[in-house]
Amino acid sequence: MPKKTSCERVRRVHRAVVLYFIFVFAAMIWPIYPLFSRVRPLILGMPFSLFYLVVLLLVSFGVMLSLYFWEDRRGEIE
């Protein structure tokens, strides 16, 4: 099995991040969001649908922050 080059690994990580954000986009529109669009139960004082969106936003922030630190550690950010 040939050894993967650094460029292939970077491409694979970026592809995974893009696929994750496509999933998040789909999770916020018609096919998936109606499954979670209800008021009850209240979680941390928020309706469930708002809590669902906040969780997606916070996880997306974590993904972007992780990608930033990964690229910074590799020396790709100037």
PDB file of C-alpha atoms in Angstrom:
ATOM      1  CA  MET A   1       0.000   0.000   0.000  1.00  0.00           C
ATOM      2  CA  PRO A   2       1.579   3.304  -1.059  1.00  0.00           C
ATOM      3  CA  LYS A   3       2.232   5.929   1.577  1.00  0.00           C
ATOM      4  CA  LYS A   4      -0.192   8.867   1.509  1.00  0.00           C
ATOM      5  CA  THR A   5       1.362  12.205   0.696  1.00  0.00           C
ATOM      6  CA  SER A   6       0.756  15.305   2.749  1.00  0.00           C
ATOM      7  CA  CYS A   7      -1.295  16.857  -0.057  1.00  0.00           C
ATOM      8  CA  GLU A   8      -3.684  13.886  -0.085  1.00  0.00           C
ATOM      9  CA  ARG A   9      -4.155  14.130   3.676  1.00  0.00           C
ATOM     10  CA  VAL A  10      -4.890  17.862   3.499  1.00  0.00           C
ATOM     11  CA  ARG A  11      -7.370  17.253   0.696  1.00  0.00           C
ATOM     12  CA  ARG A  12      -9.061  14.500   2.695  1.00  0.00           C
ATOM     13  CA  VAL A  13      -9.402  16.711   5.800  1.00  0.00           C
ATOM     14  CA  HIS A  14     -10.797  19.619   3.774  1.00  0.00           C
ATOM     15  CA  ARG A  15     -13.220  17.286   2.001  1.00  0.00           C
ATOM     16  CA  ALA A  16     -14.444  15.964   5.371  1.00  0.00           C
ATOM     17  CA  VAL A  17     -15.008  19.516   6.645  1.00  0.00           C
ATOM     18  CA  VAL A  18     -16.943  20.449   3.492  1.00  0.00           C
ATOM     19  CA  LEU A  19     -19.089  17.316   3.815  1.00  0.00           C
ATOM     20  CA  TYR A  20     -19.762  18.134   7.460  1.00  0.00           C
ATOM     21  CA  PHE A  21     -20.998  21.625   6.555  1.00  0.00           C
ATOM     22  CA  ILE A  22     -23.183  20.217   3.785  1.00  0.00           C
ATOM     23  CA  PHE A  23     -24.705  17.945   6.442  1.00  0.00           C
ATOM     24  CA  VAL A  24     -25.237  20.932   8.777  1.00  0.00           C
ATOM     25  CA  PHE A  25     -26.918  22.853   5.967  1.00  0.00           C
ATOM     26  CA  ALA A  26     -29.225  19.918   5.263  1.00  0.00           C
ATOM     27  CA  ALA A  27     -29.938  19.577   8.984  1.00  0.00           C
ATOM     28  CA  MET A  28     -31.234  23.154   9.079  1.00  0.00           C
ATOM     29  CA  ILE A  29     -33.686  22.895   6.179  1.00  0.00           C
ATOM     30  CA  TRP A  30     -36.760  20.898   5.238  1.00  0.00           C
ATOM     31  CA  PRO A  31     -35.726  17.240   5.077  1.00  0.00           C
ATOM     32  CA  ILE A  32     -34.278  17.029   8.590  1.00  0.00           C
ATOM     33  CA  TYR A  33     -35.274  20.146  10.586  1.00  0.00           C
ATOM     34  CA  PRO A  34     -39.006  19.321  10.844  1.00  0.00           C
ATOM     35  CA  LEU A  35     -38.039  16.235  12.851  1.00  0.00           C
ATOM     36  CA  PHE A  36     -36.685  18.574  15.556  1.00  0.00           C
ATOM     37  CA  SER A  37     -39.009  21.579  15.187  1.00  0.00           C
ATOM     38  CA  ARG A  38     -41.002  21.364  18.365  1.00  0.00           C
ATOM     39  CA  VAL A  39     -41.261  23.545  21.436  1.00  0.00           C
ATOM     40  CA  ARG A  40     -41.215  20.908  24.143  1.00  0.00           C
ATOM     41  CA  PRO A  41     -39.053  19.814  25.915  1.00  0.00           C
ATOM     42  CA  LEU A  42     -37.367  22.973  27.149  1.00  0.00           C
ATOM     43  CA  ILE A  43     -33.619  22.530  27.415  1.00  0.00           C
ATOM     44  CA  LEU A  44     -31.678  25.201  29.322  1.00  0.00           C
ATOM     45  CA  GLY A  45     -34.773  27.377  29.027  1.00  0.00           C
ATOM     46  CA  MET A  46     -34.796  27.167  25.227  1.00  0.00           C
ATOM     47  CA  PRO A  47     -37.341  25.398  23.052  1.00  0.00           C
ATOM     48  CA  PHE A  48     -35.973  22.164  21.637  1.00  0.00           C
ATOM     49  CA  SER A  49     -35.815  23.538  18.080  1.00  0.00           C
ATOM     50  CA  LEU A  50     -33.681  26.509  19.196  1.00  0.00           C
ATOM     51  CA  PHE A  51     -31.444  24.259  21.287  1.00  0.00           C
ATOM     52  CA  TYR A  52     -30.953  22.020  18.227  1.00  0.00           C
ATOM     53  CA  LEU A  53     -29.806  25.004  16.150  1.00  0.00           C
ATOM     54  CA  VAL A  54     -27.509  26.287  18.912  1.00  0.00           C
ATOM     55  CA  VAL A  55     -25.858  22.871  19.199  1.00  0.00           C
ATOM     56  CA  LEU A  56     -25.297  22.749  15.427  1.00  0.00           C
ATOM     57  CA  LEU A  57     -23.771  26.236  15.563  1.00  0.00           C
ATOM     58  CA  LEU A  58     -21.456  25.396  18.473  1.00  0.00           C
ATOM     59  CA  VAL A  59     -20.285  22.141  16.890  1.00  0.00           C
ATOM     60  CA  SER A  60     -19.661  23.996  13.605  1.00  0.00           C
ATOM     61  CA  PHE A  61     -17.583  26.543  15.512  1.00  0.00           C
ATOM     62  CA  GLY A  62     -15.590  23.695  17.072  1.00  0.00           C
ATOM     63  CA  VAL A  63     -14.971  22.125  13.652  1.00  0.00           C
ATOM     64  CA  MET A  64     -13.746  25.431  12.199  1.00  0.00           C
ATOM     65  CA  LEU A  65     -11.565  26.111  15.251  1.00  0.00           C
ATOM     66  CA  SER A  66     -10.065  22.618  15.024  1.00  0.00           C
ATOM     67  CA  LEU A  67      -9.353  23.102  11.314  1.00  0.00           C
ATOM     68  CA  TYR A  68      -7.707  26.457  12.050  1.00  0.00           C
ATOM     69  CA  PHE A  69      -5.431  24.985  14.735  1.00  0.00           C
ATOM     70  CA  TRP A  70      -4.611  21.989  12.529  1.00  0.00           C
ATOM     71  CA  GLU A  71      -3.611  24.246   9.632  1.00  0.00           C
ATOM     72  CA  ASP A  72      -1.704  26.563  11.979  1.00  0.00           C
ATOM     73  CA  ARG A  73       0.263  23.637  13.416  1.00  0.00           C
ATOM     74  CA  ARG A  74       1.130  22.517   9.886  1.00  0.00           C
ATOM     75  CA  GLY A  75       2.370  26.031   9.077  1.00  0.00           C
ATOM     76  CA  GLU A  76      -0.199  26.701   6.368  1.00  0.00           C
ATOM     77  CA  ILE A  77      -1.491  29.934   7.940  1.00  0.00           C
ATOM     78  CA  GLU A  78       0.668  33.014   7.570  1.00  0.00           C
TER      79      GLU A  78
END
